Coordinates of N, CA, C and O in Angstrom, one line a residue:
X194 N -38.8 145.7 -2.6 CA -38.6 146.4 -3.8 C -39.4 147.7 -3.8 O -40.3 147.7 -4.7
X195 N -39.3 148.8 -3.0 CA -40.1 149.9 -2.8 C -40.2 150.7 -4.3 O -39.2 151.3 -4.8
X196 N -41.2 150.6 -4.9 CA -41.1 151.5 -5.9 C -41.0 151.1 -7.5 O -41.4 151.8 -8.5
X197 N -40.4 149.7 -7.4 CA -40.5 148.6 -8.6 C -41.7 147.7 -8.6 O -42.4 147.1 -7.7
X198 N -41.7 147.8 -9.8 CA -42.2 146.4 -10.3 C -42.0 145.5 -11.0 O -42.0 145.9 -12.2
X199 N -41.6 144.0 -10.9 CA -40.8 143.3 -11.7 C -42.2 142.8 -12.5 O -42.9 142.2 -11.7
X200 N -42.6 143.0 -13.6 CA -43.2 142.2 -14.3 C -43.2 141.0 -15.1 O -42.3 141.2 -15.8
X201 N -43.6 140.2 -15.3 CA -43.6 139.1 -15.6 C -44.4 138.4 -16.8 O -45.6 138.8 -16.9
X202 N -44.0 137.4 -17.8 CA -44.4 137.1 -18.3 C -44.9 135.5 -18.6 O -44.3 134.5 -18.6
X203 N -46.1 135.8 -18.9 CA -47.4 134.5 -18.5 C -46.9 133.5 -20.3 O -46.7 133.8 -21.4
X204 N -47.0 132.6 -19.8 CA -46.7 131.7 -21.2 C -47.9 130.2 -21.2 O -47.6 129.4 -20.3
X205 N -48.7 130.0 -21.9 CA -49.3 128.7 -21.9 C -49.1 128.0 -22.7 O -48.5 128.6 -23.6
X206 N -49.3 126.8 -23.0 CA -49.1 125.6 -23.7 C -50.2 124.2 -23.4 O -50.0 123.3 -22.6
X207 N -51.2 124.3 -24.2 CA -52.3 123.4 -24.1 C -52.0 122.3 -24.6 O -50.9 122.3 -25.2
X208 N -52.8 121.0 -24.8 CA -52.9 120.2 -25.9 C -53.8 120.0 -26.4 O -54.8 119.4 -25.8
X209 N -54.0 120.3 -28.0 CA -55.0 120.4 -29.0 C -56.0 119.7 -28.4 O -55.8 118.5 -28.3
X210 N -57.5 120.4 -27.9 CA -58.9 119.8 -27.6 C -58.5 119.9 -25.7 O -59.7 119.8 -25.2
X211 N -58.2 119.9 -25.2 CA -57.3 119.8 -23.5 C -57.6 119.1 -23.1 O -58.3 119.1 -22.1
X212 N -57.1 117.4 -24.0 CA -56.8 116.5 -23.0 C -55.6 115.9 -23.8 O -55.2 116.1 -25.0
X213 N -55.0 115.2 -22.7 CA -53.2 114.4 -22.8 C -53.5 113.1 -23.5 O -54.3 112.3 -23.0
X214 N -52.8 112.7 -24.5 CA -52.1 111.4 -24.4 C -52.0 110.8 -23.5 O -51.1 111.1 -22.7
X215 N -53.0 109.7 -23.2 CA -52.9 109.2 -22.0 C -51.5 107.5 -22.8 O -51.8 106.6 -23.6
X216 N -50.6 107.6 -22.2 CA -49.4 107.2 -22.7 C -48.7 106.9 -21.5 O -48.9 107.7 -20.6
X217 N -47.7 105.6 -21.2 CA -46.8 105.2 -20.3 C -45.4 106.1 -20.7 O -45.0 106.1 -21.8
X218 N -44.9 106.7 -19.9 CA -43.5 107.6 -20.7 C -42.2 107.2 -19.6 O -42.4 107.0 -18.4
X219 N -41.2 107.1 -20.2 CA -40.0 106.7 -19.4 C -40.3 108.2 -19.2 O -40.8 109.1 -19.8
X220 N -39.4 108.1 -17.4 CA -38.9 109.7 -16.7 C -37.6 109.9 -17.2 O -37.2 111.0 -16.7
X221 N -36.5 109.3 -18.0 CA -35.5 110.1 -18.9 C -35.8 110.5 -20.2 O -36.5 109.9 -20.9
X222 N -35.2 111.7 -20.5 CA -35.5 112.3 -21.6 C -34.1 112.1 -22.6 O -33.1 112.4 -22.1
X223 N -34.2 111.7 -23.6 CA -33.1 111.9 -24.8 C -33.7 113.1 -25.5 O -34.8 113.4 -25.9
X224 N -32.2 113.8 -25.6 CA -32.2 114.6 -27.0 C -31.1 114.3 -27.5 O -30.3 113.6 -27.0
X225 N -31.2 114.9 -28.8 CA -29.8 114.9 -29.4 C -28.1 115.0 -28.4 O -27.3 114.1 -28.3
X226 N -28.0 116.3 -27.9 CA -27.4 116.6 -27.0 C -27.3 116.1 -25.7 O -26.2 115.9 -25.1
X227 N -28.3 116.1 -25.4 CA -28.8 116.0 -23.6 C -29.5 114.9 -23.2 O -30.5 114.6 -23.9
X228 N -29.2 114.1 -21.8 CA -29.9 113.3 -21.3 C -30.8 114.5 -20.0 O -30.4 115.5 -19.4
X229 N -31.7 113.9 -20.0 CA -32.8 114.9 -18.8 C -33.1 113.8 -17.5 O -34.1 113.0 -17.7
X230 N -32.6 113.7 -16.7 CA -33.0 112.4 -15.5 C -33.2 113.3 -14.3 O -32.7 114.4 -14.1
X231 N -34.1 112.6 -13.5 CA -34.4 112.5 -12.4 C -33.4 113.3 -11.4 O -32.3 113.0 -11.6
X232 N -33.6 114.1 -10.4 CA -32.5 114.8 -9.9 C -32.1 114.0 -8.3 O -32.6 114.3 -7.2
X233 N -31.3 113.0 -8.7 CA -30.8 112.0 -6.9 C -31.1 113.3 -6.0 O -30.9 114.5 -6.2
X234 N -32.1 112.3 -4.7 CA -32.1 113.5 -3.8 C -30.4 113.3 -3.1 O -29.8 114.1 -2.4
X235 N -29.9 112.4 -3.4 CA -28.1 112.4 -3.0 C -27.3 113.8 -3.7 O -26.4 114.5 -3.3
X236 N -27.8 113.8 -4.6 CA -26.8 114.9 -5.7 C -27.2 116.2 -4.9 O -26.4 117.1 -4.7
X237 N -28.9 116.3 -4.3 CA -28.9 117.6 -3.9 C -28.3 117.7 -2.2 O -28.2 118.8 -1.6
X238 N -28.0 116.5 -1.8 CA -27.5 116.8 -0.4 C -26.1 116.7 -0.7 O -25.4 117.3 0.1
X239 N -25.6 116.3 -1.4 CA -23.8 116.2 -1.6 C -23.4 117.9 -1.9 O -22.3 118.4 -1.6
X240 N -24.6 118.5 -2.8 CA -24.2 119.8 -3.3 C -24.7 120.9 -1.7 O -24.8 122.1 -2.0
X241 N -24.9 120.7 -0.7 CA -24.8 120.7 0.1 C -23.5 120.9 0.9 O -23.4 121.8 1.7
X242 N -22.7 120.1 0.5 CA -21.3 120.1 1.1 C -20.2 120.3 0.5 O -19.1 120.5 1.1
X243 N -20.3 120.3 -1.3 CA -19.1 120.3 -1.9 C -19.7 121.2 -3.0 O -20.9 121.1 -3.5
X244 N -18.6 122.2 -3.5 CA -19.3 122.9 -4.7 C -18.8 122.5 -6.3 O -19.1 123.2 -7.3
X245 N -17.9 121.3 -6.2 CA -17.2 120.6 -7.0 C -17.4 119.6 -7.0 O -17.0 119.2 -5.9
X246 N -18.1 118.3 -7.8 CA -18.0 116.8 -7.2 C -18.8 115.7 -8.4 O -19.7 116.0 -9.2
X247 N -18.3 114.8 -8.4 CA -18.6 113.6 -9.2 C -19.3 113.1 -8.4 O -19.0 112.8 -7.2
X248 N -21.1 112.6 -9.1 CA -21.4 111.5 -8.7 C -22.4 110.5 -9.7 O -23.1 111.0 -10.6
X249 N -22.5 109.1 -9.5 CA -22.9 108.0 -10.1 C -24.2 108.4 -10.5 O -25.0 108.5 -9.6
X250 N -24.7 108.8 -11.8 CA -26.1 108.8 -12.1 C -26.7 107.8 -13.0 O -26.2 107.2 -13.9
X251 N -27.8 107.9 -12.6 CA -28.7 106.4 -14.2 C -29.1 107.2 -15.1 O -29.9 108.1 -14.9
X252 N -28.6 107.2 -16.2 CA -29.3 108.1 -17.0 C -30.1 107.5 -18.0 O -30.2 108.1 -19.0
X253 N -30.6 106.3 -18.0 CA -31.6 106.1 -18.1 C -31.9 104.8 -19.2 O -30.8 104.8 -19.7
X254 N -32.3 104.1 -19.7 CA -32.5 103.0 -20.5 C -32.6 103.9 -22.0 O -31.9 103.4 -22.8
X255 N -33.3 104.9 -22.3 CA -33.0 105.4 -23.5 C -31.1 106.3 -24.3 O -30.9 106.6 -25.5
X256 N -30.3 106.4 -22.9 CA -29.1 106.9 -23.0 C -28.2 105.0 -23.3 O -27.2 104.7 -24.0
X257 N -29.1 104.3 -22.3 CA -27.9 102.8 -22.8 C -28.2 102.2 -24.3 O -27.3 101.7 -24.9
X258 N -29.5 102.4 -24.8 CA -29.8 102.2 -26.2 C -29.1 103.4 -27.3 O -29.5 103.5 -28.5
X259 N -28.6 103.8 -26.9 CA -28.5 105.1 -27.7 C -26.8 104.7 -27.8 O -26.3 105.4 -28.6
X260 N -25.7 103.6 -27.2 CA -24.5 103.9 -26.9 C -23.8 103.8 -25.8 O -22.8 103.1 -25.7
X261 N -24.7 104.9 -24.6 CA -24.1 105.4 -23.7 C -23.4 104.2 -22.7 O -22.8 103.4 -23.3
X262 N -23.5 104.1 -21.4 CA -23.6 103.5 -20.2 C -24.9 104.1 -19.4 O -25.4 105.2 -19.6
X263 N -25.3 103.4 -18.7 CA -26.7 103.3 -18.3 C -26.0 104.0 -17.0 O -26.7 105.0 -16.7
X264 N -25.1 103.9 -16.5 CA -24.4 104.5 -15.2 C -23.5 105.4 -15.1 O -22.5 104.8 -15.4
X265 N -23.3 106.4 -14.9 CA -22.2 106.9 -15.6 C -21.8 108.4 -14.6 O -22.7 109.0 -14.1
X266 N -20.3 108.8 -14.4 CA -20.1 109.5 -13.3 C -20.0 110.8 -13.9 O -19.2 111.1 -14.7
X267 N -21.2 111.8 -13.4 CA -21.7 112.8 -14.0 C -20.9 114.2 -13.0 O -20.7 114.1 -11.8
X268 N -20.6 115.1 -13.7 CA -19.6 115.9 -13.0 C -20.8 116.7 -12.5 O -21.8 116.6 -13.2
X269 N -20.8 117.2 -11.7 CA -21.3 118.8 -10.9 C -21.0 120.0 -10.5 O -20.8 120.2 -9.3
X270 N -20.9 121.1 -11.7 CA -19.6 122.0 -11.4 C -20.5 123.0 -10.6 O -21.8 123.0 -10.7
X271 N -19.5 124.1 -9.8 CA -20.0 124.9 -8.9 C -21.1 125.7 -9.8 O -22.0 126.3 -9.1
X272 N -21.2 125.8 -11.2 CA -21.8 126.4 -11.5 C -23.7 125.8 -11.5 O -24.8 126.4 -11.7
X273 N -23.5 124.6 -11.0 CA -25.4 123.8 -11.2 C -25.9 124.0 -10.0 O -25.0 124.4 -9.4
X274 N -26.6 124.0 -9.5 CA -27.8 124.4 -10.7 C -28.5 125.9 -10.9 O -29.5 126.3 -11.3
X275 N -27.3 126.5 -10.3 CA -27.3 128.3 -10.3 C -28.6 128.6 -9.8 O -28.7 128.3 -8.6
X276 N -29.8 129.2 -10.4 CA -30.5 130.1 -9.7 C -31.9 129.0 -9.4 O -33.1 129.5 -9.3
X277 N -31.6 127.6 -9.4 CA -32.7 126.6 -9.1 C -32.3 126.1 -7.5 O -33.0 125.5 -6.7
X278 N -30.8 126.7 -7.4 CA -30.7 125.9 -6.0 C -31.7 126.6 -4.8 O -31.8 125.8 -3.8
X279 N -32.3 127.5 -4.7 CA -33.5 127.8 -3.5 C -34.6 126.9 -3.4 O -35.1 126.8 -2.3
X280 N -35.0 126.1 -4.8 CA -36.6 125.2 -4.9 C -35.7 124.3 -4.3 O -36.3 123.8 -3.4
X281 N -34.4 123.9 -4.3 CA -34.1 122.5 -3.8 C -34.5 122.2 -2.0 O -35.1 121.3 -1.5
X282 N -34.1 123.2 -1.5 CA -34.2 122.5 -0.1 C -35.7 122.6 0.3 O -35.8 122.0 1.4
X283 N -36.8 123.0 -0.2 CA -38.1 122.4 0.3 C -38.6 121.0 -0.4 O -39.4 120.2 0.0
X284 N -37.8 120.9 -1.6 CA -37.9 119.8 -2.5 C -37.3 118.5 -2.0 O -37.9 117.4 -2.1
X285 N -35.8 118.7 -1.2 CA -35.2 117.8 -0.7 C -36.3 117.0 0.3 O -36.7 115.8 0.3
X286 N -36.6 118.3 1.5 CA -37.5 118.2 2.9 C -38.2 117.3 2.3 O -37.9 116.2 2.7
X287 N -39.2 117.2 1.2 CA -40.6 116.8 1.0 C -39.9 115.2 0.2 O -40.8 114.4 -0.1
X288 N -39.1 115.1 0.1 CA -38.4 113.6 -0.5 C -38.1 113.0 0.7 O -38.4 111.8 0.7
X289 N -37.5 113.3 1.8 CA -37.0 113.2 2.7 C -38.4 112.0 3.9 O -38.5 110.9 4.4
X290 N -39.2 113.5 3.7 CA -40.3 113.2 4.7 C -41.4 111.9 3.8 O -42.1 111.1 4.3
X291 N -41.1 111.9 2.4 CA -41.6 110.7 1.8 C -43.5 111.2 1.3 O -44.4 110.6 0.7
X292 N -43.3 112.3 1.6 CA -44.2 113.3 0.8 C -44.0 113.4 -0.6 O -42.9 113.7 -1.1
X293 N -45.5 113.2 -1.3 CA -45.4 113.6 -3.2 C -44.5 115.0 -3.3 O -44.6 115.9 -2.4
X294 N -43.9 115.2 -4.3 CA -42.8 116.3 -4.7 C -42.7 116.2 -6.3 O -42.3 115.3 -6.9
X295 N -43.1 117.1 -6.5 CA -43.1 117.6 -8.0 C -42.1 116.9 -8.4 O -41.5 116.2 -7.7
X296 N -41.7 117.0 -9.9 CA -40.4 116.3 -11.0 C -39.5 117.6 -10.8 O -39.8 118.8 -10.7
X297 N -38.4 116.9 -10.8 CA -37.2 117.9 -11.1 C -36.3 116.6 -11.4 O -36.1 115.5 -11.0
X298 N -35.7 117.7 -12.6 CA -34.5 117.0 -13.6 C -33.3 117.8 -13.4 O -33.3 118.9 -13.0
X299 N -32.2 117.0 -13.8 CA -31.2 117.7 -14.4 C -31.0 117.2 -15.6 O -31.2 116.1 -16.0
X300 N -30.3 118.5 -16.3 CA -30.0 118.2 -17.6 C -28.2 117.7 -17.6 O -27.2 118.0 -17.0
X301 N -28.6 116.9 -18.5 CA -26.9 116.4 -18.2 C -26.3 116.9 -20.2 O -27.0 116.8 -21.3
X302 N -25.0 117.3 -20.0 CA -24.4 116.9 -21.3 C -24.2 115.8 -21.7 O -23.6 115.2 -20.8
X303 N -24.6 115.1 -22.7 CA -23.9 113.9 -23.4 C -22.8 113.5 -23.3 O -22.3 112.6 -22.6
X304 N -22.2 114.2 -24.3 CA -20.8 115.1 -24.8 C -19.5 114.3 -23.3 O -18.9 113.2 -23.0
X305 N -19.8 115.8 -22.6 CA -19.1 115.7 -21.4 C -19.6 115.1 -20.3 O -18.8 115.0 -19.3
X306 N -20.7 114.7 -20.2 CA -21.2 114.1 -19.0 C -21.0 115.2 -17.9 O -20.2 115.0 -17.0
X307 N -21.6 116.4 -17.9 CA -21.9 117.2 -16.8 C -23.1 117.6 -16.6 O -23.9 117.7 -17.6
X308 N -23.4 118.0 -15.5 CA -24.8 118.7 -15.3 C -24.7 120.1 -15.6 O -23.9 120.7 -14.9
X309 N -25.5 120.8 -16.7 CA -25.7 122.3 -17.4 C -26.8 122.7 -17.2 O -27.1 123.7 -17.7
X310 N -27.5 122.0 -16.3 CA -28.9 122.8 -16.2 C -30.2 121.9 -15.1 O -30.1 120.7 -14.8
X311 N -30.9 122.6 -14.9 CA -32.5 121.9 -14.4 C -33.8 122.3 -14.7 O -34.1 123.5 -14.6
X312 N -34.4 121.6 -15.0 CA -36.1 122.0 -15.5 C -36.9 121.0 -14.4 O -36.4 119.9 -13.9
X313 N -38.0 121.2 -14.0 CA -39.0 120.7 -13.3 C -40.2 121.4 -13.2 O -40.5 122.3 -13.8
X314 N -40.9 120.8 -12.3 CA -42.7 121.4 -12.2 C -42.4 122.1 -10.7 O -41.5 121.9 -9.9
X315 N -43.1 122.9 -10.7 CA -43.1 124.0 -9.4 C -44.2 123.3 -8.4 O -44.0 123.6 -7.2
X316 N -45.4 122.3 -8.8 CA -45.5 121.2 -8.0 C -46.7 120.4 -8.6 O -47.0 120.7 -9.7
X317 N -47.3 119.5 -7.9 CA -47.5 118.2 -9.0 C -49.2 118.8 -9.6 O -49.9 119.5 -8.9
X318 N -49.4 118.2 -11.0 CA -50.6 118.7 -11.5 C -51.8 119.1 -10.3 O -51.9 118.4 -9.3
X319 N -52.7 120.4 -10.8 CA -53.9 121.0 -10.3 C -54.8 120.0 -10.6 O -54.4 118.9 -11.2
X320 N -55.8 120.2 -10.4 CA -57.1 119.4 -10.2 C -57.7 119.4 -11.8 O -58.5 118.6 -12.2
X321 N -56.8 121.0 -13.0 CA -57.6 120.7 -13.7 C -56.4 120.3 -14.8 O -56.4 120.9 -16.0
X322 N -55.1 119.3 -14.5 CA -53.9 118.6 -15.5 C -53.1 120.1 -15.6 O -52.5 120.4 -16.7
X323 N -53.0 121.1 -14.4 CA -52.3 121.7 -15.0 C -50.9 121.8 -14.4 O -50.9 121.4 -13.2
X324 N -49.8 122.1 -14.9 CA -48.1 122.0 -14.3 C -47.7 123.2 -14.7 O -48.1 123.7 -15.8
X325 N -46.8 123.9 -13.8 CA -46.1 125.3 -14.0 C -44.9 124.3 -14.2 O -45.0 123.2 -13.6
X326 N -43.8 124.7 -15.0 CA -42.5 124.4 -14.8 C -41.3 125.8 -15.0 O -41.4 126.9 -15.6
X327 N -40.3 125.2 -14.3 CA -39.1 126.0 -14.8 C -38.3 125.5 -15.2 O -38.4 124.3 -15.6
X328 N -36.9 126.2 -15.4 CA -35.9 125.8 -16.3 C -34.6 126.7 -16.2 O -34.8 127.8 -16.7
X329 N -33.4 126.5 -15.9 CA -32.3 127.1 -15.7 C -30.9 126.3 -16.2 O -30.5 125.3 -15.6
X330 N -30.1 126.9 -17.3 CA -29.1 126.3 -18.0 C -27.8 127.2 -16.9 O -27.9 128.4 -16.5
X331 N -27.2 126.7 -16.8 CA -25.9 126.7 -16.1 C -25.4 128.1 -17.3 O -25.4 128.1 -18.5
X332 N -24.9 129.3 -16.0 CA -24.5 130.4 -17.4 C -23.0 130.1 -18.2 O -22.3 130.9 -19.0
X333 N -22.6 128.9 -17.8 CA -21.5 128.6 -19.1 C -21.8 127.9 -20.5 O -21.2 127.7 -21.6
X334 N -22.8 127.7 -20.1 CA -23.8 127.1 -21.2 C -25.0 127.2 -22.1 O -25.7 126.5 -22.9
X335 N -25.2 129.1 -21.7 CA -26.2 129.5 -22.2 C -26.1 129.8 -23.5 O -25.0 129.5 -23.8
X336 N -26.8 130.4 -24.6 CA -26.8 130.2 -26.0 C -26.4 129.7 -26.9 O -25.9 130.2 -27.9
X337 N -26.5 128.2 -26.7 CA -26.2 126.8 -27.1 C -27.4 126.5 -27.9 O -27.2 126.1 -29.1
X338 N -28.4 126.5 -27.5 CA -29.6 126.0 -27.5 C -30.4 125.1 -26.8 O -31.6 124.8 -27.0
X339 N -29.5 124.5 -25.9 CA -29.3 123.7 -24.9 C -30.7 123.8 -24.2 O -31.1 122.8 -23.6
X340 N -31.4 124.9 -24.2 CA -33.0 125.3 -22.9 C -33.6 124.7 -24.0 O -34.4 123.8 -23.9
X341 N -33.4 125.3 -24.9 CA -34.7 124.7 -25.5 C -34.9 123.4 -26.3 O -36.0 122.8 -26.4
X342 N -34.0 123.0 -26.7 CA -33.8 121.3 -26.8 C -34.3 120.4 -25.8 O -35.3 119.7 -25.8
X343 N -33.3 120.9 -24.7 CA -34.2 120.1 -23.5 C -35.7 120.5 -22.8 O -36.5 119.7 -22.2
X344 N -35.8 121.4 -23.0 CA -37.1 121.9 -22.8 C -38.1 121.7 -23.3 O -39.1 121.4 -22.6
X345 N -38.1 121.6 -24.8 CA -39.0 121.0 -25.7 C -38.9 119.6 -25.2 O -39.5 119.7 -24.2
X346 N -38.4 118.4 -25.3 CA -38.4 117.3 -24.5 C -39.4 117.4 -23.0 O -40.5 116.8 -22.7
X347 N -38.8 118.2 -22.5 CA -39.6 118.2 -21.1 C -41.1 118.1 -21.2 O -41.8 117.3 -20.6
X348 N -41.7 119.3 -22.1 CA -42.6 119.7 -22.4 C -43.7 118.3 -23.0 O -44.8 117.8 -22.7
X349 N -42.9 118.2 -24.0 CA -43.6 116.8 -24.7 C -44.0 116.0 -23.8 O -45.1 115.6 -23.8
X350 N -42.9 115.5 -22.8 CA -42.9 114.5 -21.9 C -44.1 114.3 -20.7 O -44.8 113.3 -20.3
X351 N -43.9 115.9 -20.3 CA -45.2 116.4 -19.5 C -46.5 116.1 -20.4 O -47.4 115.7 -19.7
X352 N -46.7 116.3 -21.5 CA -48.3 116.5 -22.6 C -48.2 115.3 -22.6 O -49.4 115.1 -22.6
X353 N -47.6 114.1 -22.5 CA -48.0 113.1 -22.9 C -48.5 112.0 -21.9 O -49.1 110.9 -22.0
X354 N -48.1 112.7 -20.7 CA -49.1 112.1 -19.2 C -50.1 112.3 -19.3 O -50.4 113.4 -19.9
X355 N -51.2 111.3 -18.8 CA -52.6 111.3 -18.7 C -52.9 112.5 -17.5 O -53.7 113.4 -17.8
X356 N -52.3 112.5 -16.5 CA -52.1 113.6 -15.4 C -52.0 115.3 -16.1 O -52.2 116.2 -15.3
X357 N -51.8 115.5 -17.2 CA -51.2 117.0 -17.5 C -52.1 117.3 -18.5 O -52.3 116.5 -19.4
X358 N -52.6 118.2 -18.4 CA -53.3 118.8 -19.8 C -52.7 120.1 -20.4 O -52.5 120.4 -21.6
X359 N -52.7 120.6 -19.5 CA -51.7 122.0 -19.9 C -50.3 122.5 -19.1 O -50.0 122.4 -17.9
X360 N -49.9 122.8 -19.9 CA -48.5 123.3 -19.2 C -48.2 124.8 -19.4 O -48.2 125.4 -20.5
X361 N -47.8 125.4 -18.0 CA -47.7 126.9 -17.6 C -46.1 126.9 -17.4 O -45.4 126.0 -16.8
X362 N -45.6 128.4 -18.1 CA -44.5 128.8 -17.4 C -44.8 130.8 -17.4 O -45.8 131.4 -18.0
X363 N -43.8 131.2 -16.6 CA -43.2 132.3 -16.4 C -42.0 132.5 -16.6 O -41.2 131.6 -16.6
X364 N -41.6 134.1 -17.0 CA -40.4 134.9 -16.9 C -40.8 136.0 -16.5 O -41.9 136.3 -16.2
X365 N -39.7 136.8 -16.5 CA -39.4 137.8 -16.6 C -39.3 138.4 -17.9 O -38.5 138.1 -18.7
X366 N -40.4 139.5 -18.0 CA -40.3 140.1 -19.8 C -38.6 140.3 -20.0 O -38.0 139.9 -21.0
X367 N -38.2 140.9 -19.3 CA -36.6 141.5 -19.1 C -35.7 140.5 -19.7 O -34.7 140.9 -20.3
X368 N -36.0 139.3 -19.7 CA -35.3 138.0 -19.8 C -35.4 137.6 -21.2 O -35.8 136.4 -21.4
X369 N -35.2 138.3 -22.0 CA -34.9 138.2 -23.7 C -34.9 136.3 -24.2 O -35.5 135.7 -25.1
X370 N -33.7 135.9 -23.2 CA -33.4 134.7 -23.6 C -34.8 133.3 -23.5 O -35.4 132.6 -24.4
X371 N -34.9 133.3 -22.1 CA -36.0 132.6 -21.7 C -37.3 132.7 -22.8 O -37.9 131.9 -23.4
X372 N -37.4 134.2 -22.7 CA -38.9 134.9 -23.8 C -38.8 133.6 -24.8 O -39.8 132.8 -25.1
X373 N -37.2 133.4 -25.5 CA -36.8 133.3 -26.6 C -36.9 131.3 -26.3 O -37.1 130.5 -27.2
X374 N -36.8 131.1 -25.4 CA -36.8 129.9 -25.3 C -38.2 129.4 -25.4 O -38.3 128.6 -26.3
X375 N -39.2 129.8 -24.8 CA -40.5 129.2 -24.4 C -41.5 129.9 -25.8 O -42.7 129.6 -26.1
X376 N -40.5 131.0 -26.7 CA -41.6 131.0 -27.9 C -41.2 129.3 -29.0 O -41.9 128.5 -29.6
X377 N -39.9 129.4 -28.8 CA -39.5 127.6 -29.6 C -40.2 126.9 -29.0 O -40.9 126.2 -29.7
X378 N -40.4 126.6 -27.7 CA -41.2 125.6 -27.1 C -42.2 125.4 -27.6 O -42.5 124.3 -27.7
X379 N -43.1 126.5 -28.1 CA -44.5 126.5 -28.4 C -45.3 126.7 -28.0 O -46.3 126.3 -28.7
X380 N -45.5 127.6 -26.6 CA -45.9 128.3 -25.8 C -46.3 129.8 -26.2 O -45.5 130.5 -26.6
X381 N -47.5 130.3 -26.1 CA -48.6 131.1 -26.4 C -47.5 132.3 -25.4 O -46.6 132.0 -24.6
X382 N -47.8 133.5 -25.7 CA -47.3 134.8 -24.7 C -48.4 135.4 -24.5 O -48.5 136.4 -23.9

């Protein structure tokens, strides 16, 4: 980029005094809307080969209390996980090889049972509980409120590990929406 500079913007989120809830937490998330589960390293090698496709996901003991099916065939339209698909293939490698690998979720619709999005850590807590994460809503899905519902979830989920003390993200100042997401979250600018 000869001549630009993309600037960026720094967002924190501590927990009051900087230490966590040291707390047992399921890895699915309920929201209203949204289940948040674990992302099959299967889902990211099938999206590998098909840009359309159904596959079997658990979404979790808090979605079977809630109603749902604990199992259930979750669509994957060409649109998921849009601009998260690059972190996937070092993420796959490092699942593969049986190497620790940060969290990454997908967000699933309730509703429709599709995947609209992914949030995860960019890699597993620093030395001093800290996690960067990101977050990307599928753009058929954006100004729903959908990032930040799930997001806030995420966020909690992360503070309430003994492992996390603070949680870091970035944007892009340019990126109005995101800005707009991570000020709901409760994240400092």
């Amino acid at each position: 980029m000869s001549g630009s500079v993309r600037r960026r913007l720094h967002a924190y989120l501590s927990v009051t005094g900087g230490t966590a809830v040291a707390a047992e937490v399921d890895q699915f998330i309920l929201t209203p809307r949204t289940v948040v589960v674990p992302t099959p390293p299967e889902v990211v090698a099938r999206r590998m080969e098909a840009d359309d496709f159904f596959a079997e996901v658990d979404l979790g003991p808090a979605a079977e209390a809630a109603g749902h099916e604990r199992f259930a065939s979750v669509r994957f339209p060409p649109t998921w996980p849009g601009e998260a698909w690059s972190a996937f293939v070092g993420w796959l490698e490092r699942r593969r090889e049986g190497r620790p690998a940060p969290w990454v979720a997908t967000v699933v619709d309730r509703e429709s049972l599709e995947a609209i999005g992914q949030m995860g850590c960019i890699s597993l807590p620093d030395a001093d509980g800290r996690v960067e994460i990101r977050y990307a809503t599928s753009a058929p899905q954006r100004d729903r409120g959908l990032a930040t519902e799930a997001g806030g979830a995420f966020v909690d989920w992360l503070l309430a590990r003994a492992d996390v003390h603070a949680v870091v993200s970035e944007c892009l100042v340019t990126n109005a929406a995101s800005v707009r997401v991570l000020e709901k979250v409760g994240f400092e600018l």
